XYZ file of C-alpha atoms in Angstrom:
253
model
C 85.251 -74.065 -118.177
C 82.265 -72.785 -120.086
C 78.913 -73.962 -118.805
C 76.344 -74.908 -121.389
C 72.670 -74.555 -120.593
C 69.937 -76.180 -122.647
C 66.700 -74.367 -123.309
C 63.569 -76.462 -122.957
C 60.544 -75.008 -124.722
C 57.293 -75.454 -122.829
C 54.603 -76.834 -125.128
C 51.674 -76.143 -122.806
C 51.448 -73.869 -119.811
C 49.905 -75.138 -116.582
C 46.618 -73.306 -117.208
C 46.684 -73.413 -121.010
C 43.993 -75.425 -122.777
C 45.372 -77.496 -125.678
C 43.678 -77.629 -129.092
C 40.928 -80.232 -129.430
C 42.993 -82.891 -131.211
C 45.959 -82.513 -128.859
C 43.640 -82.623 -125.875
C 42.019 -85.785 -127.243
C 45.385 -87.511 -127.663
C 46.583 -86.428 -124.214
C 43.320 -87.663 -122.691
C 43.643 -91.024 -124.443
C 47.205 -91.383 -123.160
C 46.068 -90.575 -119.629
C 43.262 -93.147 -119.838
C 45.705 -95.856 -120.927
C 48.176 -94.828 -118.222
C 45.647 -95.055 -115.410
C 43.566 -97.973 -116.670
C 45.964 -100.844 -116.048
C 46.760 -99.956 -112.449
C 43.163 -99.011 -111.626
C 41.679 -102.343 -112.695
C 44.598 -104.492 -111.520
C 43.860 -103.971 -107.819
C 40.238 -105.225 -107.943
C 41.292 -108.099 -110.206
C 43.897 -109.207 -107.650
C 41.397 -108.898 -104.792
C 38.545 -110.545 -106.692
C 36.340 -107.452 -106.460
C 34.199 -105.787 -109.159
C 36.267 -103.747 -111.616
C 33.250 -101.578 -112.426
C 33.091 -100.353 -108.831
C 36.773 -99.390 -108.863
C 36.332 -97.400 -112.077
C 33.128 -95.761 -110.820
C 34.619 -94.815 -107.438
C 37.870 -93.536 -108.946
C 35.916 -91.396 -111.404
C 33.708 -89.885 -108.693
C 36.719 -89.341 -106.428
C 38.645 -87.630 -109.222
C 35.735 -85.276 -109.980
C 35.413 -84.342 -106.295
C 39.162 -83.749 -106.080
C 39.234 -81.619 -109.218
C 36.350 -79.454 -108.005
C 37.911 -79.125 -104.540
C 41.235 -77.968 -106.014
C 39.495 -75.738 -108.586
C 41.016 -77.796 -111.416
C 44.524 -76.590 -110.551
C 46.010 -80.064 -109.991
C 45.499 -82.435 -112.978
C 45.582 -85.706 -111.055
C 43.605 -88.919 -111.552
C 42.788 -90.821 -108.364
C 43.063 -94.509 -109.185
C 43.343 -97.686 -107.131
C 45.930 -97.814 -104.363
C 48.315 -100.757 -104.246
C 48.916 -100.008 -100.567
C 45.648 -101.777 -99.692
C 46.282 -105.037 -101.539
C 48.056 -107.068 -98.862
C 45.848 -105.936 -95.986
C 42.581 -106.427 -97.881
C 43.679 -109.784 -99.303
C 44.482 -110.934 -95.758
C 41.095 -109.752 -94.502
C 39.214 -111.483 -97.317
C 41.101 -114.740 -96.822
C 40.496 -114.725 -93.074
C 36.793 -114.057 -93.673
C 36.537 -116.869 -96.258
C 35.722 -114.478 -99.070
C 33.375 -112.241 -97.085
C 34.187 -108.592 -97.879
C 32.700 -107.178 -94.657
C 36.055 -106.776 -92.889
C 37.750 -105.292 -95.951
C 34.902 -102.887 -96.647
C 34.696 -101.761 -93.022
C 38.459 -101.272 -92.915
C 38.394 -99.112 -96.045
C 35.610 -96.985 -94.546
C 37.674 -96.474 -91.376
C 40.723 -95.481 -93.430
C 38.545 -93.014 -95.318
C 37.379 -91.478 -92.043
C 41.012 -91.135 -90.945
C 41.790 -89.327 -94.213
C 38.870 -86.950 -93.666
C 40.054 -86.252 -90.115
C 43.596 -85.578 -91.317
C 42.298 -83.251 -94.032
C 40.299 -81.228 -91.497
C 43.333 -81.079 -89.201
C 45.595 -79.864 -92.006
C 43.046 -77.258 -92.994
C 42.910 -76.003 -89.412
C 46.633 -75.868 -88.562
C 48.260 -75.679 -92.000
C 50.885 -77.777 -93.788
C 54.100 -76.453 -92.244
C 54.419 -79.454 -89.917
C 54.075 -81.851 -92.874
C 56.840 -80.020 -94.732
C 59.106 -80.438 -91.696
C 58.138 -84.070 -91.184
C 58.434 -85.042 -94.856
C 60.875 -82.704 -96.642
C 61.757 -83.248 -100.333
C 64.966 -85.053 -99.344
C 62.761 -87.732 -97.744
C 59.955 -87.850 -100.315
C 62.336 -88.173 -103.290
C 64.079 -91.383 -102.159
C 60.717 -92.854 -101.100
C 59.353 -92.415 -104.625
C 62.550 -93.904 -106.076
C 62.268 -96.950 -103.810
C 58.643 -97.494 -104.857
C 59.598 -97.300 -108.528
C 62.561 -99.642 -108.152
C 60.394 -102.056 -106.185
C 57.927 -102.219 -109.077
C 60.708 -103.011 -111.552
C 60.649 -106.669 -110.517
C 56.917 -106.891 -111.253
C 57.425 -105.229 -114.633
C 60.058 -107.788 -115.622
C 57.846 -110.706 -114.553
C 54.757 -109.304 -116.272
C 56.777 -108.912 -119.466
C 57.427 -112.652 -119.450
C 61.103 -112.605 -118.470
C 60.689 -115.646 -116.240
C 61.387 -119.338 -116.620
C 58.946 -120.739 -119.151
C 57.887 -117.288 -120.344
C 56.121 -116.982 -123.711
C 58.384 -115.500 -126.388
C 55.378 -113.681 -127.866
C 54.750 -111.831 -124.609
C 58.433 -110.940 -124.346
C 58.437 -109.624 -127.919
C 55.370 -107.441 -127.327
C 56.891 -106.039 -124.136
C 60.199 -105.218 -125.830
C 58.571 -103.589 -128.856
C 56.284 -101.525 -126.630
C 59.233 -100.361 -124.539
C 61.408 -99.540 -127.547
C 58.659 -97.545 -129.274
C 57.994 -95.573 -126.105
C 61.695 -94.896 -125.525
C 62.271 -93.877 -129.158
C 59.376 -91.390 -129.220
C 60.410 -89.969 -125.859
C 64.010 -89.361 -126.931
C 63.817 -88.663 -130.672
C 60.418 -87.110 -131.385
C 59.971 -83.364 -131.664
C 57.264 -80.982 -130.528
C 53.931 -82.331 -129.347
C 54.716 -85.942 -130.270
C 57.427 -85.968 -127.608
C 54.859 -85.749 -124.794
C 52.715 -88.696 -125.920
C 55.272 -91.545 -126.083
C 53.150 -93.811 -123.910
C 50.253 -93.586 -126.367
C 52.497 -94.611 -129.277
C 53.903 -97.490 -127.235
C 50.454 -98.802 -126.303
C 49.176 -98.604 -129.887
C 52.276 -100.279 -131.332
C 52.319 -103.021 -128.702
C 48.597 -103.695 -129.091
C 48.793 -103.983 -132.874
C 51.684 -106.436 -132.531
C 49.707 -108.441 -129.969
C 46.784 -108.668 -132.419
C 49.110 -109.843 -135.191
C 50.616 -112.508 -132.908
C 47.154 -113.759 -131.934
C 47.385 -112.723 -128.286
C 44.145 -110.709 -128.284
C 40.790 -112.451 -127.794
C 37.905 -110.242 -128.928
C 35.129 -112.602 -127.787
C 34.889 -111.303 -124.187
C 34.483 -107.783 -125.600
C 31.790 -108.862 -128.060
C 29.918 -110.791 -125.364
C 30.133 -108.082 -122.697
C 27.137 -105.883 -121.913
C 27.217 -102.335 -123.266
C 25.818 -100.935 -120.029
C 26.019 -102.445 -116.550
C 25.272 -100.975 -113.140
C 28.279 -101.303 -110.776
C 27.832 -103.752 -107.897
C 27.843 -101.196 -105.114
C 27.967 -102.224 -101.446
C 26.367 -100.375 -98.527
C 26.375 -101.260 -94.794
C 22.576 -101.317 -94.691
C 19.717 -102.821 -96.669
C 18.325 -100.659 -99.474
C 17.105 -103.109 -102.061
C 17.577 -102.600 -105.776
C 21.075 -102.955 -107.200
C 22.840 -102.091 -103.936
C 24.384 -105.043 -102.145
C 24.796 -105.155 -98.404
C 27.843 -105.858 -96.300
C 27.809 -106.042 -92.517
C 30.000 -103.734 -90.481
C 32.703 -105.853 -88.868
C 35.218 -104.624 -86.314
C 37.360 -107.696 -85.762
C 41.129 -108.032 -86.004
C 40.915 -108.402 -89.801
C 39.391 -104.928 -90.016
C 41.909 -103.212 -87.756
C 44.760 -104.768 -89.754
C 43.763 -102.479 -92.636
C 43.787 -99.269 -90.583
C 47.617 -98.749 -90.633
C 47.352 -98.290 -94.410
C 46.076 -94.790 -93.615
C 49.635 -93.641 -92.880
C 51.086 -95.011 -96.147
């Protein structure tokens, strides 16, 4: 039996800088890809979206500098914190002190783990979490999100046909570009899907432009600190009750 091998041509090398227009399109696609998930977490938790965007941007810059720009990763909001932080906020009657303190503690655990890994290396992590373990974990996470995708698309009892239509058109455009397009266009299917779905949503009257027109052009994020500073910084009190410690196990996720 003759084996057939397909040759895949690499459009951009890992360290190759794309032309300006291609870089602009790739950047726009990355912004759209990260934006929904990054703002969804604070919306679910009732926290300021501006803070999530500000913190994720600062965190990404620190990460990029630390890795010498060798790993093109955007650090967005983590869905692992949603349940624990929502529980803490509900138990504290809307007070964010427990949630904020818990997040700070998790951050300290991450810093400690990073220093430990730097001191003793990563060999033990490779033995503890080999690819045969990591692969199925990622698959399970993706399959678990499939249910949310179906519900968000409107495929539920009483769902709006307009929402379903936009979801289907967006998916079909993305799938078509990903499978049929050639060259550079093949690596920006998500951008085409977003643009096509958005234009259809505008045509169907699903887009309200008034909140955009009424929003401020510039706004300082509502930042919280555990001490009084005055100005635009808000204060939260350090709290070490059970609600706080319930967030700490998220550090191992």
